[in-house]
Short mmCIF file of C-alpha atoms in Angstrom, two decimals:
data_model
loop_
_atom_site.label_atom_id
_atom_site.label_comp_id
_atom_site.label_asym_id
_atom_site.label_seq_id
_atom_site.Cartn_x
_atom_site.Cartn_y
_atom_site.Cartn_z
CA MET A 1 24.53 3.83 -39.25
CA PRO A 2 21.39 1.77 -38.85
CA LYS A 3 18.53 2.80 -36.61
CA PHE A 4 17.70 0.70 -33.51
CA VAL A 5 14.23 0.32 -31.95
CA PHE A 6 14.15 -1.33 -28.53
CA VAL A 7 10.82 -2.73 -27.33
CA THR A 8 10.45 -3.37 -23.62
CA GLY A 9 7.48 -4.58 -21.59
CA GLY A 10 6.07 -3.62 -18.21
CA VAL A 11 3.44 -4.61 -15.58
CA THR A 12 3.11 -8.26 -16.73
CA SER A 13 4.51 -10.68 -19.34
CA SER A 14 2.54 -11.99 -22.36
CA LEU A 15 1.32 -8.62 -23.41
CA GLY A 16 2.35 -9.09 -27.01
CA LYS A 17 5.76 -7.52 -27.29
CA GLY A 18 6.68 -9.96 -30.07
CA ILE A 19 3.62 -9.20 -32.11
CA THR A 20 4.10 -5.47 -31.56
CA ALA A 21 7.82 -5.69 -32.54
CA ALA A 22 6.88 -7.75 -35.66
CA SER A 23 4.13 -5.31 -36.52
CA LEU A 24 6.57 -2.38 -36.31
CA GLY A 25 8.90 -4.32 -38.59
CA ARG A 26 6.10 -4.89 -41.04
CA ILE A 27 5.23 -1.20 -41.20
CA LEU A 28 8.86 -0.18 -41.74
CA ALA A 29 9.48 -2.93 -44.38
CA ALA A 30 6.44 -1.76 -46.25
CA ARG A 31 8.23 1.64 -46.56
CA GLY A 32 11.10 0.00 -48.32
CA LEU A 33 13.47 -0.21 -45.40
CA ALA A 34 15.70 -3.22 -44.73
CA VAL A 35 14.56 -4.55 -41.32
CA ALA A 36 16.22 -6.98 -39.08
CA SER A 37 14.85 -8.35 -35.80
CA LEU A 38 16.38 -9.63 -32.63
CA LYS A 39 14.79 -11.28 -29.60
CA MET A 40 16.78 -11.08 -26.31
CA ASP A 41 15.62 -13.63 -23.75
CA PRO A 42 16.85 -13.32 -20.16
CA TYR A 43 16.63 -16.92 -19.15
CA LEU A 44 19.77 -18.95 -18.55
CA ASN A 45 19.00 -21.72 -21.10
CA VAL A 46 21.21 -21.53 -24.09
CA ASP A 47 18.17 -21.96 -26.36
CA PRO A 48 14.53 -22.96 -25.82
CA GLY A 49 15.09 -26.41 -27.43
CA THR A 50 15.09 -28.22 -24.08
CA MET A 51 12.34 -26.06 -22.53
CA SER A 52 8.79 -27.35 -22.04
CA PRO A 53 6.39 -25.70 -24.56
CA TYR A 54 3.92 -25.35 -21.70
CA GLN A 55 6.41 -22.93 -20.11
CA HIS A 56 7.62 -21.02 -23.09
CA GLY A 57 5.58 -21.84 -26.17
CA GLU A 58 6.62 -23.82 -29.25
CA VAL A 59 10.15 -23.73 -30.66
CA PHE A 60 10.73 -21.98 -33.99
CA VAL A 61 13.48 -23.56 -36.08
CA THR A 62 15.39 -21.07 -38.29
CA GLU A 63 16.64 -21.88 -41.77
CA ASP A 64 20.19 -22.38 -40.40
CA GLY A 65 18.85 -25.05 -37.90
CA ALA A 66 18.77 -23.04 -34.66
CA GLU A 67 16.01 -23.83 -32.18
CA SER A 68 14.78 -20.41 -31.22
CA ASP A 69 12.01 -18.42 -29.61
CA LEU A 70 8.50 -18.55 -31.00
CA ASP A 71 8.59 -14.80 -31.62
CA LEU A 72 11.09 -15.30 -34.42
CA GLY A 73 8.30 -17.02 -36.36
CA HIS A 74 6.27 -13.89 -36.10
CA TYR A 75 9.14 -11.77 -37.28
CA GLU A 76 9.72 -13.94 -40.27
CA ARG A 77 6.07 -14.04 -41.31
CA PHE A 78 5.38 -10.42 -40.76
CA ILE A 79 8.57 -9.03 -42.23
CA ASP A 80 8.99 -11.69 -44.96
CA ARG A 81 12.65 -11.98 -44.29
CA ASN A 82 14.30 -15.16 -43.03
CA VAL A 83 15.81 -14.99 -39.56
CA THR A 84 18.90 -16.81 -38.38
CA ARG A 85 20.33 -18.12 -35.06
CA ALA A 86 21.79 -14.57 -34.59
CA SER A 87 18.28 -13.28 -34.19
CA ASN A 88 17.78 -14.97 -30.89
CA LEU A 89 19.95 -14.09 -27.86
CA THR A 90 19.80 -15.73 -24.46
CA THR A 91 21.61 -15.14 -21.19
CA GLY A 92 22.92 -18.68 -21.47
CA GLN A 93 24.63 -17.80 -24.76
CA ILE A 94 26.03 -14.51 -23.36
CA TYR A 95 27.54 -16.17 -20.24
CA ASN A 96 28.91 -19.04 -22.38
CA ALA A 97 30.75 -16.49 -24.61
CA VAL A 98 31.96 -14.45 -21.77
CA ILE A 99 33.35 -17.40 -19.84
CA ALA A 100 34.98 -18.82 -23.03
CA LYS A 101 36.75 -15.48 -23.56
CA GLU A 102 37.89 -15.37 -19.94
CA ARG A 103 39.29 -18.89 -20.17
CA ARG A 104 41.18 -17.97 -23.36
CA GLY A 105 42.63 -14.90 -21.69
CA ASP A 106 40.87 -12.43 -23.92
CA TYR A 107 40.28 -10.06 -21.05
CA LEU A 108 43.98 -9.93 -20.22
CA GLY A 109 43.68 -10.76 -16.57
CA ALA A 110 40.84 -8.19 -15.93
CA THR A 111 38.17 -8.97 -13.32
CA VAL A 112 35.26 -10.14 -15.35
CA GLN A 113 32.06 -8.25 -14.39
CA VAL A 114 28.50 -7.82 -15.60
CA ILE A 115 29.51 -4.20 -16.42
CA PRO A 116 31.30 -3.88 -18.80
CA HIS A 117 31.98 -7.45 -19.98
CA VAL A 118 28.43 -8.88 -20.13
CA THR A 119 26.88 -5.74 -21.38
CA ASN A 120 29.46 -5.30 -24.07
CA GLU A 121 28.83 -8.85 -25.24
CA ILE A 122 25.05 -8.02 -25.42
CA LYS A 123 25.81 -4.88 -27.46
CA GLU A 124 28.11 -6.65 -29.81
CA ARG A 125 25.36 -9.25 -30.56
CA ILE A 126 22.98 -6.43 -31.46
CA HIS A 127 25.56 -4.92 -33.81
CA ARG A 128 26.14 -8.40 -35.29
CA VAL A 129 22.52 -8.75 -36.39
CA ALA A 130 22.76 -5.31 -38.06
CA ARG A 131 25.87 -6.22 -39.86
CA GLU A 132 24.93 -9.71 -40.96
CA GLN A 133 21.59 -8.72 -42.32
CA GLN A 134 22.70 -5.31 -43.67
CA ALA A 135 19.81 -3.69 -41.92
CA GLU A 136 18.71 -0.06 -42.06
CA VAL A 137 16.51 -0.65 -38.98
CA VAL A 138 16.99 -3.30 -36.19
CA VAL A 139 13.89 -3.93 -34.07
CA VAL A 140 15.07 -5.44 -30.72
CA GLU A 141 12.58 -7.06 -28.34
CA VAL A 142 13.83 -7.22 -24.72
CA GLY A 143 12.11 -10.32 -23.24
CA GLY A 144 10.77 -10.41 -19.70
CA THR A 145 9.28 -7.48 -17.71
CA VAL A 146 10.89 -4.36 -16.43
CA GLY A 147 11.75 -5.03 -12.79
CA ASP A 148 12.84 -8.66 -13.29
CA ILE A 149 16.32 -9.19 -12.04
CA GLU A 150 17.13 -11.36 -15.08
CA SER A 151 16.47 -8.42 -17.45
CA LEU A 152 18.75 -5.90 -15.81
CA PRO A 153 21.89 -6.60 -17.82
CA TYR A 154 19.91 -6.19 -21.05
CA LEU A 155 18.30 -3.00 -19.99
CA GLU A 156 21.69 -1.60 -18.87
CA ALA A 157 23.13 -2.57 -22.29
CA ILE A 158 20.41 -0.81 -24.25
CA ARG A 159 20.77 2.22 -21.93
CA GLN A 160 24.46 2.33 -22.92
CA PHE A 161 23.55 1.74 -26.54
CA ARG A 162 22.10 5.17 -27.12
CA ASN A 163 25.31 6.86 -25.98
CA ASP A 164 27.39 4.51 -28.05
CA VAL A 165 25.61 5.03 -31.40
CA GLY A 166 24.02 8.47 -30.87
CA ARG A 167 20.63 9.50 -29.52
CA GLN A 168 19.35 10.11 -33.04
CA ASN A 169 19.84 6.41 -33.86
CA VAL A 170 17.92 4.86 -30.92
CA LEU A 171 14.17 4.73 -30.15
CA TYR A 172 12.85 3.23 -26.89
CA ILE A 173 9.22 1.81 -27.04
CA HIS A 174 7.63 0.58 -23.84
CA LEU A 175 4.64 -1.71 -23.99
CA THR A 176 2.52 -1.75 -20.89
CA LEU A 177 -0.80 -2.93 -19.52
CA LEU A 178 -3.85 -0.91 -18.40
CA PRO A 179 -5.76 -3.28 -16.28
CA ARG A 180 -9.51 -2.99 -15.76
CA VAL A 181 -10.74 -3.17 -12.15
CA ALA A 182 -14.07 -4.35 -10.90
CA THR A 183 -15.62 -0.86 -11.30
CA GLY A 184 -14.94 -1.12 -15.02
CA GLU A 185 -12.25 1.58 -15.03
CA LEU A 186 -8.93 1.30 -16.82
CA LYS A 187 -6.06 2.04 -14.36
CA THR A 188 -2.94 3.86 -15.35
CA LYS A 189 -1.01 3.47 -11.99
CA PRO A 190 0.73 0.19 -13.05
CA THR A 191 1.96 1.90 -16.11
CA GLN A 192 3.24 4.85 -14.15
CA HIS A 193 5.16 2.55 -11.76
CA SER A 194 6.53 0.55 -14.70
CA VAL A 195 7.85 3.65 -16.41
CA LYS A 196 9.26 4.89 -13.02
CA GLU A 197 11.16 1.56 -12.80
CA LEU A 198 12.52 1.99 -16.28
CA ARG A 199 13.58 5.53 -15.64
CA SER A 200 15.39 4.51 -12.48
CA ILE A 201 17.65 2.39 -14.72
CA GLY A 202 18.30 5.43 -16.87
CA ILE A 203 15.89 4.81 -19.76
CA GLN A 204 13.25 7.28 -20.64
CA PRO A 205 10.81 5.74 -23.14
CA ASP A 206 10.14 7.79 -26.24
CA VAL A 207 6.88 5.86 -27.11
CA LEU A 208 4.38 4.22 -24.78
CA ILE A 209 2.06 1.62 -26.17
CA ALA A 210 -0.92 0.94 -23.91
CA ARG A 211 -2.42 -2.51 -24.02
CA ALA A 212 -6.02 -2.81 -22.87
CA ASP A 213 -9.21 -4.67 -23.73
CA GLU A 214 -10.46 -1.62 -25.68
CA ALA A 215 -9.04 1.54 -27.15
CA ILE A 216 -8.17 4.16 -24.54
CA ASP A 217 -9.67 7.64 -24.79
CA GLU A 218 -7.91 11.03 -25.03
CA GLU A 219 -8.28 11.65 -21.30
CA LEU A 220 -6.33 8.53 -20.41
CA ARG A 221 -3.72 9.31 -23.03
CA GLU A 222 -3.18 12.78 -21.55
CA LYS A 223 -2.88 11.33 -18.08
CA ILE A 224 -0.26 8.77 -19.07
CA ALA A 225 1.68 11.43 -20.93
CA LEU A 226 1.65 13.76 -17.97
CA PHE A 227 2.76 11.23 -15.41
CA CYS A 228 5.24 9.41 -17.59
CA ASP A 229 6.84 12.39 -19.25
CA VAL A 230 6.03 11.35 -22.77
CA LYS A 231 4.52 13.42 -25.56
CA ILE A 232 0.77 12.74 -25.90
CA ASP A 233 1.22 11.97 -29.60
CA ASN A 234 3.61 9.25 -28.52
CA VAL A 235 1.10 7.45 -26.26
CA ILE A 236 -0.46 4.87 -28.48
CA SER A 237 -3.48 2.72 -27.76
CA GLU A 238 -3.19 -1.03 -28.66
CA PRO A 239 -6.52 -2.69 -27.75
CA ASN A 240 -7.27 -6.38 -28.27
CA ALA A 241 -7.33 -7.20 -32.08
CA TRP A 242 -9.54 -9.53 -33.99
CA SER A 243 -6.31 -11.22 -35.15
CA ILE A 244 -2.53 -10.72 -34.67
CA TYR A 245 -2.46 -9.70 -38.34
CA GLY A 246 -4.68 -6.74 -37.50
CA VAL A 247 -2.02 -5.20 -35.19
CA PRO A 248 0.12 -3.60 -37.99
CA LEU A 249 -3.01 -1.82 -39.22
CA MET A 250 -3.87 -0.76 -35.73
CA LEU A 251 -0.42 0.85 -35.21
CA GLU A 252 -0.43 2.42 -38.66
CA GLU A 253 -3.83 3.93 -38.10
CA ALA A 254 -2.68 5.43 -34.80
CA GLY A 255 -0.55 7.61 -37.05
CA ASN A 256 1.59 8.77 -34.12
CA LEU A 257 4.77 6.68 -34.23
CA VAL A 258 7.62 9.37 -34.33
CA LEU A 259 9.81 6.94 -36.30
CA LEU A 260 7.43 6.80 -39.30
CA ASP A 261 7.13 9.12 -42.25
CA PRO A 262 4.15 9.46 -44.60
CA ASP A 263 3.63 6.13 -46.38
CA PRO A 264 5.08 6.49 -49.97
CA LYS A 265 4.21 2.88 -50.96
CA GLY A 266 0.54 2.84 -50.03
CA TYR A 267 0.94 0.34 -47.25
CA ARG A 268 -2.45 1.22 -45.78
CA GLU A 269 -4.15 0.15 -49.00
CA LEU A 270 -1.79 -2.76 -49.38
CA ALA A 271 -2.49 -4.18 -46.00
CA ARG A 272 -6.26 -3.73 -46.46
CA ALA A 273 -6.15 -5.69 -49.66
CA LYS A 274 -8.60 -8.56 -49.91
CA ILE A 275 -6.27 -11.09 -48.39
CA CYS A 276 -8.23 -14.01 -49.68
CA GLY A 277 -7.47 -13.01 -53.22
CA THR A 278 -4.04 -11.44 -53.04
CA THR A 279 -0.68 -13.11 -53.36
CA TRP A 280 1.30 -10.39 -51.48
CA ALA A 281 1.31 -7.34 -49.24
CA HIS A 282 -0.72 -8.47 -46.21
CA PRO A 283 1.29 -9.32 -43.12
CA ALA A 284 -0.20 -12.82 -43.10
CA ILE A 285 1.04 -13.50 -46.64
CA ALA A 286 4.62 -14.13 -47.73
CA ASN A 287 6.05 -15.72 -50.79
CA GLY A 288 2.52 -16.37 -52.11
CA LYS A 289 1.56 -18.42 -49.05
CA LEU A 290 -1.28 -17.69 -46.70
CA TYR A 291 -0.25 -17.92 -43.06
CA LEU A 292 -3.65 -17.97 -41.34
CA HIS A 293 -5.53 -20.14 -38.91
CA ASP A 294 -8.98 -21.35 -39.95
CA GLN A 295 -10.69 -18.93 -37.56
CA ASP A 296 -8.68 -16.01 -38.97
CA LEU A 297 -9.51 -17.07 -42.46
CA LEU A 298 -13.27 -17.10 -41.77
CA LEU A 299 -12.91 -13.64 -40.29
CA CYS A 300 -11.22 -12.46 -43.43
CA TYR A 301 -14.00 -13.73 -45.63
CA GLU A 302 -16.46 -11.97 -43.39
CA ILE A 303 -14.70 -8.62 -43.75
CA LYS A 304 -14.48 -9.14 -47.58
CA ALA A 305 -18.22 -9.79 -47.71
CA LYS A 306 -18.95 -6.58 -45.71
CA GLU A 307 -16.77 -4.45 -47.98
#
């Protein structure tokens, strides 16, 4: 039975769930695990191919020709494993499949409802990714923000998923924002309300990742742990990074992810390698190619010079 990691987001969108999910995948893959990724988008479009890039970013085309979400490009670059059309799920695809089954009579005259028919279709798509990619770990990013009406079927599906496959095989990670107010203080109240909303659906997050413009201190971690009913070791700070390729190191150095064991393959040293001279091992490098923007490349040279 593979393990399933579900990444949800709270307070606001565009926090970096995709980068965080890809970074988790990079850390796990560095430990020799077969990692698969899935992005679940709650919009009614069948795929983002007809969507304006100003609304939803650029389209990423998979090797089997699917026009998919931009986050799949992050998954592929970070994990160094080609993704397919099965790695991007939208509400449009789900409703197309459910309606087609209803028209064929697959439901044997039953009243077709969100629960269980839509949620069952979502869960089957998650299992499909695990089967097709023969994954040991599946990292699933739930698009949107907790509290959005569009996301509710997906959240209900992943709530049911833990009971279906066993609690020991599911981990819930919630990424949330700590905004800074005019006084300069980081506020935890939006995070508390986001977790409260998630718990009202029936999901208690196992790990909280706190996004802020700087690393949060121990006092804030203790406060979040107390009000959100999460172990303090599972409250992880994720401040703004110099580059998206620095996020795997940031999470690795936190050293608190309950899913991770001591690193037998020296990932820390691997990822810190002089990426301007290596041919492998850094999240930005795959198949001997350097996936960096010019600004990032300059930063890498600067770090190399300082070392």
